[in-house]
Coordinates of C-alpha atoms in Angstrom, one line a residue:
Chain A
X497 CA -39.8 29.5 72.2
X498 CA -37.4 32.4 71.2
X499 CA -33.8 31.6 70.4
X500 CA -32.5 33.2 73.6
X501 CA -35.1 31.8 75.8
X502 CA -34.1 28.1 75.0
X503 CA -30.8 29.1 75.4
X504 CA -31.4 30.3 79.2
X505 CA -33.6 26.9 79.5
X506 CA -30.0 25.4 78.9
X507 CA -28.0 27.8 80.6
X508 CA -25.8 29.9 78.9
X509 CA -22.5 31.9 79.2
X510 CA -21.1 34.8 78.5
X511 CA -17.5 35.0 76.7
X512 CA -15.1 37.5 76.5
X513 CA -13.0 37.3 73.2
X514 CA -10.0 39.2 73.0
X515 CA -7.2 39.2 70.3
X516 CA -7.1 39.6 66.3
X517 CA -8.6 37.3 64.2
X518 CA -11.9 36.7 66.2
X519 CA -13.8 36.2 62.9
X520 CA -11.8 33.1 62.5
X521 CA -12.5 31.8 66.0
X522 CA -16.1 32.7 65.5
X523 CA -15.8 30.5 61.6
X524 CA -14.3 27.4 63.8
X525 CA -17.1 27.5 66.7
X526 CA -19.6 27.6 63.7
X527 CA -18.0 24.6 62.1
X528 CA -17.9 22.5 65.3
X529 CA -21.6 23.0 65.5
X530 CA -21.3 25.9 68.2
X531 CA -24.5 28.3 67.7
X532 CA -23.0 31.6 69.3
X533 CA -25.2 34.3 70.3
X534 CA -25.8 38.1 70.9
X535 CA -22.1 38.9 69.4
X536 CA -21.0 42.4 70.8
X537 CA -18.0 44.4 69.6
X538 CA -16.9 46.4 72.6
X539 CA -13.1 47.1 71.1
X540 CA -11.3 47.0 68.3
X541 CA -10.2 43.4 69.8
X542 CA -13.1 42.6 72.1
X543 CA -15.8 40.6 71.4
X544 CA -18.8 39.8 74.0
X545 CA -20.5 36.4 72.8
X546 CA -23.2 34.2 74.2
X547 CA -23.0 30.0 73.9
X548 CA -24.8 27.7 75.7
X549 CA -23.1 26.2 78.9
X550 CA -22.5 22.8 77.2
X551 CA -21.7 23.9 73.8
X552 CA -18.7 25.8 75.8
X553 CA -17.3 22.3 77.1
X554 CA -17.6 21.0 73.5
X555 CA -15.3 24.2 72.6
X556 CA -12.4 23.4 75.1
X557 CA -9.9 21.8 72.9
X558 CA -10.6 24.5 70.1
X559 CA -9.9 27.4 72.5
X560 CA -6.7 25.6 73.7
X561 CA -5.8 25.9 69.5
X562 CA -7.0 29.6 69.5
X563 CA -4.8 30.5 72.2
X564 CA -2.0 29.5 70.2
X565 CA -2.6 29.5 66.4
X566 CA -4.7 33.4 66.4
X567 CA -3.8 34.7 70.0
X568 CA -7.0 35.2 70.8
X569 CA -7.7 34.3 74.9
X570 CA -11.2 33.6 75.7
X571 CA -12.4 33.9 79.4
X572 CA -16.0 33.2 81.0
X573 CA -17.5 36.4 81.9
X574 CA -20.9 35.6 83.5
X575 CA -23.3 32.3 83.9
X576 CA -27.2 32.9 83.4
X577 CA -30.1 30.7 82.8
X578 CA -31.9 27.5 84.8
X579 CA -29.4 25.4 85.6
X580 CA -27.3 28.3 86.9
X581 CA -30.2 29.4 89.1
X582 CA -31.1 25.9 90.3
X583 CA -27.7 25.5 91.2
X584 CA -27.5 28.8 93.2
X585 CA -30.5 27.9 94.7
X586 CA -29.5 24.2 95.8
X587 CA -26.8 25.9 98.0
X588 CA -30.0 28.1 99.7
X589 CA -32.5 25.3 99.9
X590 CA -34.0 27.5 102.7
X591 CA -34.4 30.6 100.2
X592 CA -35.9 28.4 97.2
X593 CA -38.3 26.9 99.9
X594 CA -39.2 30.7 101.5
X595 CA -39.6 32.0 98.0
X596 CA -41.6 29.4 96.7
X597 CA -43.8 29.7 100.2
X598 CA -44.6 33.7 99.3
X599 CA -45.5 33.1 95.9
X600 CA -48.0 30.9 97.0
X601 CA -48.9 33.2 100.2
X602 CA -49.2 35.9 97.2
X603 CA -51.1 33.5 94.8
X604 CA -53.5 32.4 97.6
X605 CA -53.9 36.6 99.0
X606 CA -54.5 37.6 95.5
X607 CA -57.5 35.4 95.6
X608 CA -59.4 37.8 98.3
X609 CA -61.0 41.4 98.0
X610 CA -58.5 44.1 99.4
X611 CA -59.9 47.1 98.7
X612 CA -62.9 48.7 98.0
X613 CA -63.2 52.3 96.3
X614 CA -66.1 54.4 95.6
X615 CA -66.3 56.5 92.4
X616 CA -68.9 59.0 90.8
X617 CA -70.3 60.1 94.3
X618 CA -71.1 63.6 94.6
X619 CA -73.5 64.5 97.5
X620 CA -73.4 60.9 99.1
X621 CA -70.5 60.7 101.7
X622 CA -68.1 57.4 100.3
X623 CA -68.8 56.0 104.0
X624 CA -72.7 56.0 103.7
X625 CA -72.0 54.1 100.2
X626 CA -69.0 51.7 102.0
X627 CA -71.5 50.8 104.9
X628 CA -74.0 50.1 102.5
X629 CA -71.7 47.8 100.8
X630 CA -71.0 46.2 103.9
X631 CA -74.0 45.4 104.6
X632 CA -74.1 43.7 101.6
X633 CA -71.1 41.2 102.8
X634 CA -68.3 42.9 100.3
X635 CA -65.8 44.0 102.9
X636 CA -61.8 43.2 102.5
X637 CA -61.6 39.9 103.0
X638 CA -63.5 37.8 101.5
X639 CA -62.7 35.8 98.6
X640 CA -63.1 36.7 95.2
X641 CA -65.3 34.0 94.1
X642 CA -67.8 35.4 96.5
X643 CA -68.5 38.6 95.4
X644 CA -72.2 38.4 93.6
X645 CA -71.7 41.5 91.4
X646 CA -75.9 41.9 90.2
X647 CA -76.5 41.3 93.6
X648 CA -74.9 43.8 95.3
X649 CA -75.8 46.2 93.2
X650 CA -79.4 45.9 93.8
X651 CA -79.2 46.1 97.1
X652 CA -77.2 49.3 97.4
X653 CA -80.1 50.6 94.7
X654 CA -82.5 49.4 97.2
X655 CA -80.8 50.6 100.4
X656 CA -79.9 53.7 99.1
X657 CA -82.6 55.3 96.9
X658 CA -80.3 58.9 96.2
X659 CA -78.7 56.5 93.7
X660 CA -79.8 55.5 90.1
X661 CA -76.9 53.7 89.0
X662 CA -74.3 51.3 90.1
X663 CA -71.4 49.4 88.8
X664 CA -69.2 47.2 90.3
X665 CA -66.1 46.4 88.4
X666 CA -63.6 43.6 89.7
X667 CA -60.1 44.6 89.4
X668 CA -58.3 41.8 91.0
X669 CA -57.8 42.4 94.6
X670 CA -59.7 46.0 93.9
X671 CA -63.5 46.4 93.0
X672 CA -64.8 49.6 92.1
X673 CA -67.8 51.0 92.7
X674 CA -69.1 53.1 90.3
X675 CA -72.3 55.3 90.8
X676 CA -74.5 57.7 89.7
X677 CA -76.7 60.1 92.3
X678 CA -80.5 60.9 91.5
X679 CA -80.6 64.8 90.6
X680 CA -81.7 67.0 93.2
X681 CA -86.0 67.2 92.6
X682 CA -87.5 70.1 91.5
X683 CA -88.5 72.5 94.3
X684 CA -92.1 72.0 94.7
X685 CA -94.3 74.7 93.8
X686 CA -93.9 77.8 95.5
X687 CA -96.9 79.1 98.1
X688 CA -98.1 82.4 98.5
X689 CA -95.2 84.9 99.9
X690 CA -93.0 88.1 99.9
X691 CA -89.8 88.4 98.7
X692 CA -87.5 90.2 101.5
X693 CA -83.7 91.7 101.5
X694 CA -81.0 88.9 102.0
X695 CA -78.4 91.5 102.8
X696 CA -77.9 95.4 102.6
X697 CA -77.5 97.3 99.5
X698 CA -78.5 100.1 96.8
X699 CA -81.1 99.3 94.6
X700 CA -79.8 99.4 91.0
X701 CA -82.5 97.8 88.6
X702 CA -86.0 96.0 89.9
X703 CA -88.6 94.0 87.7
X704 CA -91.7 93.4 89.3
X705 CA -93.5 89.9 88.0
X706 CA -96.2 89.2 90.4
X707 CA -96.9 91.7 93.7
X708 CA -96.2 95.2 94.1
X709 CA -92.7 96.5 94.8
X710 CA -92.0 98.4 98.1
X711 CA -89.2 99.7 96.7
X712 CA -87.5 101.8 94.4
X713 CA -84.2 102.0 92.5
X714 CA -81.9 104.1 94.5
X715 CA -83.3 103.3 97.6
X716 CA -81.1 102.2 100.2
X717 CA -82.2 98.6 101.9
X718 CA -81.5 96.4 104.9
X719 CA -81.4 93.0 105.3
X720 CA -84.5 91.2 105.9
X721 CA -86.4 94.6 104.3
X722 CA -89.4 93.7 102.4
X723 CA -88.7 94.3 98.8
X724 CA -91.9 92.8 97.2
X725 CA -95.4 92.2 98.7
X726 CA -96.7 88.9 97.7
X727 CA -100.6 91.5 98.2
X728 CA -101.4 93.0 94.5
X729 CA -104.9 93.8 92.8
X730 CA -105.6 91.5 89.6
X731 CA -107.1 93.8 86.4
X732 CA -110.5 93.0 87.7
X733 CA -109.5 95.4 91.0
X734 CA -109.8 92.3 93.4
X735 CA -107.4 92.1 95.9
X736 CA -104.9 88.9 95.8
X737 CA -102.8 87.5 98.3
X738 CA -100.0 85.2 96.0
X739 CA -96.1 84.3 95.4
X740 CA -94.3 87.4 95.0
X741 CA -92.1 87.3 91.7
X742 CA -89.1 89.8 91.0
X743 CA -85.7 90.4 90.4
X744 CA -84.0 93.2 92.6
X745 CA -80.5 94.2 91.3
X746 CA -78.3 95.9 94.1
X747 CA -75.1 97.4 94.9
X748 CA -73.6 95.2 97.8
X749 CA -70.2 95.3 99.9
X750 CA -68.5 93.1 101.0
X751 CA -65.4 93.2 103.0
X752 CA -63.1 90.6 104.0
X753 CA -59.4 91.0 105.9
X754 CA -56.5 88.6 104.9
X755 CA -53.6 88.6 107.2
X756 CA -49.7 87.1 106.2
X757 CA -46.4 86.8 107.9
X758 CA -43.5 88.4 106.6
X759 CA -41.1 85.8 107.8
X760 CA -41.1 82.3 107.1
X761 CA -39.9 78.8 109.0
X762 CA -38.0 77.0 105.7
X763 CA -35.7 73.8 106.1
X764 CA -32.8 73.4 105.6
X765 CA -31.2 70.0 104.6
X766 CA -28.4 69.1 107.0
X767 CA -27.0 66.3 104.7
X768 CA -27.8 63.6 107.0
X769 CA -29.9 61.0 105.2
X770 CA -31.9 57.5 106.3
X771 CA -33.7 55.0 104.1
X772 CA -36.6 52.6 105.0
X773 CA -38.5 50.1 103.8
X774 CA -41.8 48.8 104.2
X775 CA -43.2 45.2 103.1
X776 CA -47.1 45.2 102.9
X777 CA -48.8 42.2 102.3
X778 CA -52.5 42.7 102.4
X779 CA -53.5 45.0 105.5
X780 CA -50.2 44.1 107.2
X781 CA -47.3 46.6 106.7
X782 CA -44.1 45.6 108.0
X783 CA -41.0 48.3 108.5
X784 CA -37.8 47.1 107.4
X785 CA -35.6 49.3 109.5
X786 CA -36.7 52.6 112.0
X787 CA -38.5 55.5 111.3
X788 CA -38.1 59.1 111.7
X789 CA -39.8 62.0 113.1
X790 CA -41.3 63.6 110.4
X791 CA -41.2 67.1 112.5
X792 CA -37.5 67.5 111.0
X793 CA -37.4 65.0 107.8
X794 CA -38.3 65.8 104.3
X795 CA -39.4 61.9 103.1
X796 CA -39.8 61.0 100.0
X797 CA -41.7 57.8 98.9
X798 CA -41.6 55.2 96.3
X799 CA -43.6 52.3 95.7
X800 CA -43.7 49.2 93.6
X801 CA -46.8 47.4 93.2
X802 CA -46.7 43.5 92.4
X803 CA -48.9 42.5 89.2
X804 CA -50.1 39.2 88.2
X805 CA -50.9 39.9 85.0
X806 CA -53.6 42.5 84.9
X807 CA -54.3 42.0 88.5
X808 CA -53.1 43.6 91.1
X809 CA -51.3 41.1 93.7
X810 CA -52.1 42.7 97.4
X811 CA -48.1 42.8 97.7
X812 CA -46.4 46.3 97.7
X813 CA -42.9 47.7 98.7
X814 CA -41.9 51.1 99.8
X815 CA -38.8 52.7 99.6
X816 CA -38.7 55.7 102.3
X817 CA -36.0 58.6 101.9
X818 CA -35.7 60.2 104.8
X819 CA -33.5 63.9 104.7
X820 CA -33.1 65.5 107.9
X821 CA -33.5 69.4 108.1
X822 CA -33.4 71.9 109.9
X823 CA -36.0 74.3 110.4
X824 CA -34.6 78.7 110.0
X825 CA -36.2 81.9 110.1
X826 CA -36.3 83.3 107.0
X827 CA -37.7 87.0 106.0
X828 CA -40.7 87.4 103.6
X829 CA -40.5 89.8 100.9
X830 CA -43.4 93.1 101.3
X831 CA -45.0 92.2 98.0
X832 CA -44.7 88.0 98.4
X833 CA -46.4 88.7 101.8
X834 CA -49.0 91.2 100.3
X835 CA -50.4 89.5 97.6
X836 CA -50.5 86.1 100.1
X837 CA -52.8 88.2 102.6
X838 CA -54.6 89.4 99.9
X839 CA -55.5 86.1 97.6
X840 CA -56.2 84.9 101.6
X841 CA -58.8 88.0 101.8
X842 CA -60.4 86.8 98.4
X843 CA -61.0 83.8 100.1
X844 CA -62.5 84.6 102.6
X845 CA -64.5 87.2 100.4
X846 CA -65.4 84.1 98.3
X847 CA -66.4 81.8 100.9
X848 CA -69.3 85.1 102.2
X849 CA -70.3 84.1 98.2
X850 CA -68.9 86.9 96.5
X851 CA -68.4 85.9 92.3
X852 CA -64.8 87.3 91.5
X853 CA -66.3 87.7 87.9
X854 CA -69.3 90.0 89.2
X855 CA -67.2 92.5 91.1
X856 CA -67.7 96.1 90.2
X857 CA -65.8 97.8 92.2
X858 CA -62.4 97.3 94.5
X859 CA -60.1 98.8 97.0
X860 CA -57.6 97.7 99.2
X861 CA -56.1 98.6 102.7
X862 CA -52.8 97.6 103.6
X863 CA -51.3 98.1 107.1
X864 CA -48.5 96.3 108.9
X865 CA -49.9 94.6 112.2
X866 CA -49.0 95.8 116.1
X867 CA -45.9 93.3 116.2
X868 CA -44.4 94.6 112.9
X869 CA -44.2 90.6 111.8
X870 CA -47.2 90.6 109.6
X871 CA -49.1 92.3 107.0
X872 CA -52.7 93.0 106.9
X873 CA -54.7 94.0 103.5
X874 CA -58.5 94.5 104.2
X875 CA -60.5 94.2 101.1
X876 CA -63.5 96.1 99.9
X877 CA -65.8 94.7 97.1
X878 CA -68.6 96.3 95.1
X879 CA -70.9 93.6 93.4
X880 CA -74.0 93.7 91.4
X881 CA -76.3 91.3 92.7
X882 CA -80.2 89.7 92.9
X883 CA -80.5 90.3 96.9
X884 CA -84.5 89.2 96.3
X885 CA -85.0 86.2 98.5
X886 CA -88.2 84.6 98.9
X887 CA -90.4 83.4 102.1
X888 CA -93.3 81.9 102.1
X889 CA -96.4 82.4 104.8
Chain B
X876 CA -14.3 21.2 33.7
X877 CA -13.6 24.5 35.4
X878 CA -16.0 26.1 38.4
X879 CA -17.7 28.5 36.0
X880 CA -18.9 25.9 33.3
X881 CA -20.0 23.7 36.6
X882 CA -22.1 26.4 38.0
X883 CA -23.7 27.1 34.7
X884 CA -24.4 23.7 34.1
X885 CA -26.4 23.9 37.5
X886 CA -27.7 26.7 36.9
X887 CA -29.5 25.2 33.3
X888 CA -30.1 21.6 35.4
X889 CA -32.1 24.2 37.9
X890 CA -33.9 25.9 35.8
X891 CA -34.4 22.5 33.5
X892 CA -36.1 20.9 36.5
X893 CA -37.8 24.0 38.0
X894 CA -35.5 23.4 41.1
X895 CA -34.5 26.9 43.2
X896 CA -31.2 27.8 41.9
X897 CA -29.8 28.4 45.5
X898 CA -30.5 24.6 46.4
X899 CA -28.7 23.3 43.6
X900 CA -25.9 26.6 43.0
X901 CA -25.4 26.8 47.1
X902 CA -25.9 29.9 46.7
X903 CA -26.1 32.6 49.5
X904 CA -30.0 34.1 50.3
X905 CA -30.3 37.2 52.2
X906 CA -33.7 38.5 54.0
X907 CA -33.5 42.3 55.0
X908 CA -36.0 42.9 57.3
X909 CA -36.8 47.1 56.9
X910 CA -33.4 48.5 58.4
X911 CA -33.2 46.9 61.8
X912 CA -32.1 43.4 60.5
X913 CA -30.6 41.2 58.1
X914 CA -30.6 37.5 58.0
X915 CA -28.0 35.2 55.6
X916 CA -28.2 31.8 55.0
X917 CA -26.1 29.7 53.1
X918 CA -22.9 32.2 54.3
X919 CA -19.2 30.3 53.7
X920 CA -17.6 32.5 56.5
X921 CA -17.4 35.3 58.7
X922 CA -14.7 37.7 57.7
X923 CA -14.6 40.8 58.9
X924 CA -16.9 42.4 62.0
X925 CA -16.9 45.6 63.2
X926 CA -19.7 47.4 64.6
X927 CA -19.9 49.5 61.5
X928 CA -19.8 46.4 58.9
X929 CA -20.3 42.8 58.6
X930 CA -18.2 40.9 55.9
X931 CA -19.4 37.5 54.7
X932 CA -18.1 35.0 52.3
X933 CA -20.7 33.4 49.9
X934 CA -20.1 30.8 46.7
X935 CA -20.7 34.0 44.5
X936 CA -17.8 36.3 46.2
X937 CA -18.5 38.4 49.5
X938 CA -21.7 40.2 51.0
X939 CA -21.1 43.4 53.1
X940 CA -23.5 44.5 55.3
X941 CA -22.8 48.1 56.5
X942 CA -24.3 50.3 59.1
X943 CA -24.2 51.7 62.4
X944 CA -24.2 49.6 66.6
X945 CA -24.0 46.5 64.5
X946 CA -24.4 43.2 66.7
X947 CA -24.6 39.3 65.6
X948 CA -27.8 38.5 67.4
X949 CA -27.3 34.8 65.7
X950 CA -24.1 32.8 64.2
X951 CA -24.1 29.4 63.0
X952 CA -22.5 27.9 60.3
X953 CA -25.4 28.2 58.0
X954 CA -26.7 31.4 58.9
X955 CA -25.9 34.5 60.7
X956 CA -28.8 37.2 62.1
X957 CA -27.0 40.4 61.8
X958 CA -29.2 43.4 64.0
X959 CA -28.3 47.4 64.1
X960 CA -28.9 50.5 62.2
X961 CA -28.6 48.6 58.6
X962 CA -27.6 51.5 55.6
X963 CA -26.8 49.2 52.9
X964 CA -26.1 45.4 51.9
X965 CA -23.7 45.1 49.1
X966 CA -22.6 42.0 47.1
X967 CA -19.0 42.1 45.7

């Protein structure tokens, strides 16, 4: 046991020395036995020193010389350790016993599952993965001990065969799931088939593998236009009916419109500020003081998790800031406005498919809307792309 | 028999015996521990503290310990633990 931490088993204090001739003071506790700790200079004549509680007593009739012989007058700043806290706690019986009650509630919580969480899913919705898990009895709840890890992890590989891998890991009153999804199979060999215009365009470059093209470069398509018969003759002359194989390059346009305001609601802080807290134990959250609408309060959060040890006790608190505002109408600047109704056009450009890397082409129409509040920029895109899309018979 | 001729009698008795010369000489033995700490034993008295310097008495004359945010972590009256920013620990 450290030095200090016996001395807070004993139950210390903390003396102020101040005067000349501390040293000698210090020299005469040290000869009547005194071991005097954590000896801090503040001033030119004052001293901070720790002693335990008792070894203080012992000093009494020494301090009564100090005060005369070296002028130094020694006064107790503060009481720490045990017996200080025992004592304190004597006069609260009621707030020993309550404390002593929650750290068992928190010992005897921390012995269930919490919380579950799903990692390493990709295609597989986390609530398909958390009902499987239910069904496997891990829900939040049940008690630690319980939890058959091998188990549970067969059965999700059994119940749910997009998976390959699973892991669960136990992290107190967490366990993760880890898993891994089966790739996506192969697509089964294609059938005989044409290969037919998935949107309009000009046709740029075209490489015929297996078929005969019904097109040529420069030609102008639609969508849903055959581009490439699956029908060809093989070098014997014999006439074949198989999967048509190509790649048809086209020029294709896209256009997308992206509309912004050019004012703006903004708060405003009005200097008026709350504070909450909230106590949750488990699944039960418990507000320490009201709430505010969030409509016109900026809040701002803190939490403070409770570890036992590595593990993570299922006791958190929340501090709450709450700043009321007030919401004004500000203006917009052209360009700020612009360039949001434009990124919101690529957007919407990208969502149609378009590859911002692929575009050839681009030009841009910017109008104010009817109301004279908003701006509207309508996109146009030129893109080099395969627009060959294959359908079986 | 003065205090020198004593010591050096001890000191010959020591070595005579193969006895450490601070047991029999009461002499002073310092431990510097890289420059965050410095630990005395066998001190005679504190002398001077500042937070800049520590001044001991020892049988051979005094020990300064100089520095910077100096601070007596320990102080009995055999040894003292003297913690900080330690620059240098001379014996005079």
């Amino acid at each position: 046991m450290s030095p200090f931490l016996w001395l807070w088993w004993r139950g210390y204090v903390t003396v102020c020395l101040r005067g000349a001739g501390i040293e000698r003071v210090l020299n005469s506790a040290a000869q009547a036995g005194v071991a005097v700790l954590k000896v801090e200079r503040l001033t030119s004549d004052v001293v901070l020193a720790r002693m335990a509680a008792q070894d203080f007593r012992r000093l009494r009739p020494l301090i009564r010389e100090w005060m005369n012989g070296p002028r130094v007058s020694v006064s107790i700043l503060d009481r720490h350790g045990l017996p200080f806290l025992l004592r304190r706690f004597r006069r609260r019986a009621f707030l020993a016993l309550g404390l002593g009650l929650a750290a068992l509630a928190v010992i005897y919580l921390s012995s269930f599952v919490w919380f579950i969480q799903v990692f390493g899913n990709e295609t597989l919705a986390v609530e398909v993965i958390k009902a499987a898990v239910e069904k496997t009895g891990l829900r939040a709840g049940v008690p630690r001990g319980a939890v058959d890890a091998r188990r549970i992890e067969q059965q999700l590989l059994e119940d749910l065969p997009q998976l390959t891998w699973v892991q669960l890991r136990n992290q107190g009153i967490k366990v993760e799931i880890h898993v891994r999804e089966r790739e996506a199979p192969e697509l089964a060999a294609q059938g005989a088939g044409h290969i037919y215009a998935k949107r309009d365009g000009l046709v740029t470059e075209l490489l015929v593998l297996r078929g005969t093209a019904q097109v040529r470069e420069g030609d102008t398509v639609r969508r849903d236009e055959l581009l490439i018969s699956g029908m060809y003759y093989d070098p014997q002359g014999r006439r074949q009916f198989g999967a048509a194989q190509g790649i048809v390059k086209a020029r294709v346009w896209y256009q997308a419109v992206g509309e912004a305001s050019l004012v703006r609601w903004q708060p405003e802080k009005t200097g008026v500020r709350h504070r909450q807290y909230i106590l949750t134990v488990g699944p039960l959250s418990i507000p320490l003081g009201r709430s505010y609408p969030r409509e016109n309060h900026l809040i701002t959060t803190r939490n403070w998790q409770l570890y036992l040890g590595r593990a993570m006790a299922p006791v958190s608190w929340s501090r709450l800031d709450y700043e009321e505002v007030e919401w004004v109408l500000v203006p917009v600047a052209r360009w700020e406005a612009e360039k949001a109704a434009y990124e919101l056009a690529w957007e919407s450009l990208i969502r149609q498919g378009v590859d911002r890397e692929s575009v050839v082409a681009e030009t841009k129409a910017v109008e104010y809307v009817t109301d004279g509040e908003g701006i509207r920029v309508t996109l146009q895109v030129e893109v080099l792309e395969d627009i060959g899309h294959f359908s079986g018979q | 028999m003065g205090p020198a001729v004593s010591r050096n009698l001890k000191r010959r008795f020591a070595q005579a015996l193969d006895v450490p010369p601070n047991v029999v000489l009461d002499q002073a033995e310092i431990h510097i521990l890289g420059d965050g700490e410095v630990q005395i034993s066998n001190h005679k008295g504190l002398v001077q503290y500042t937070t800049a310097m520590v001044k001991l008495r020892s049988v051979e004359g005094f020990i300064e310990v100089s520095g910077s945010e100096l601070e007596i972590a320990a102080f009995s009256a055999q040894e003292i633990k003297i913690r900080g920013r330690i620059r240098q620990v001379v014996l005079r």
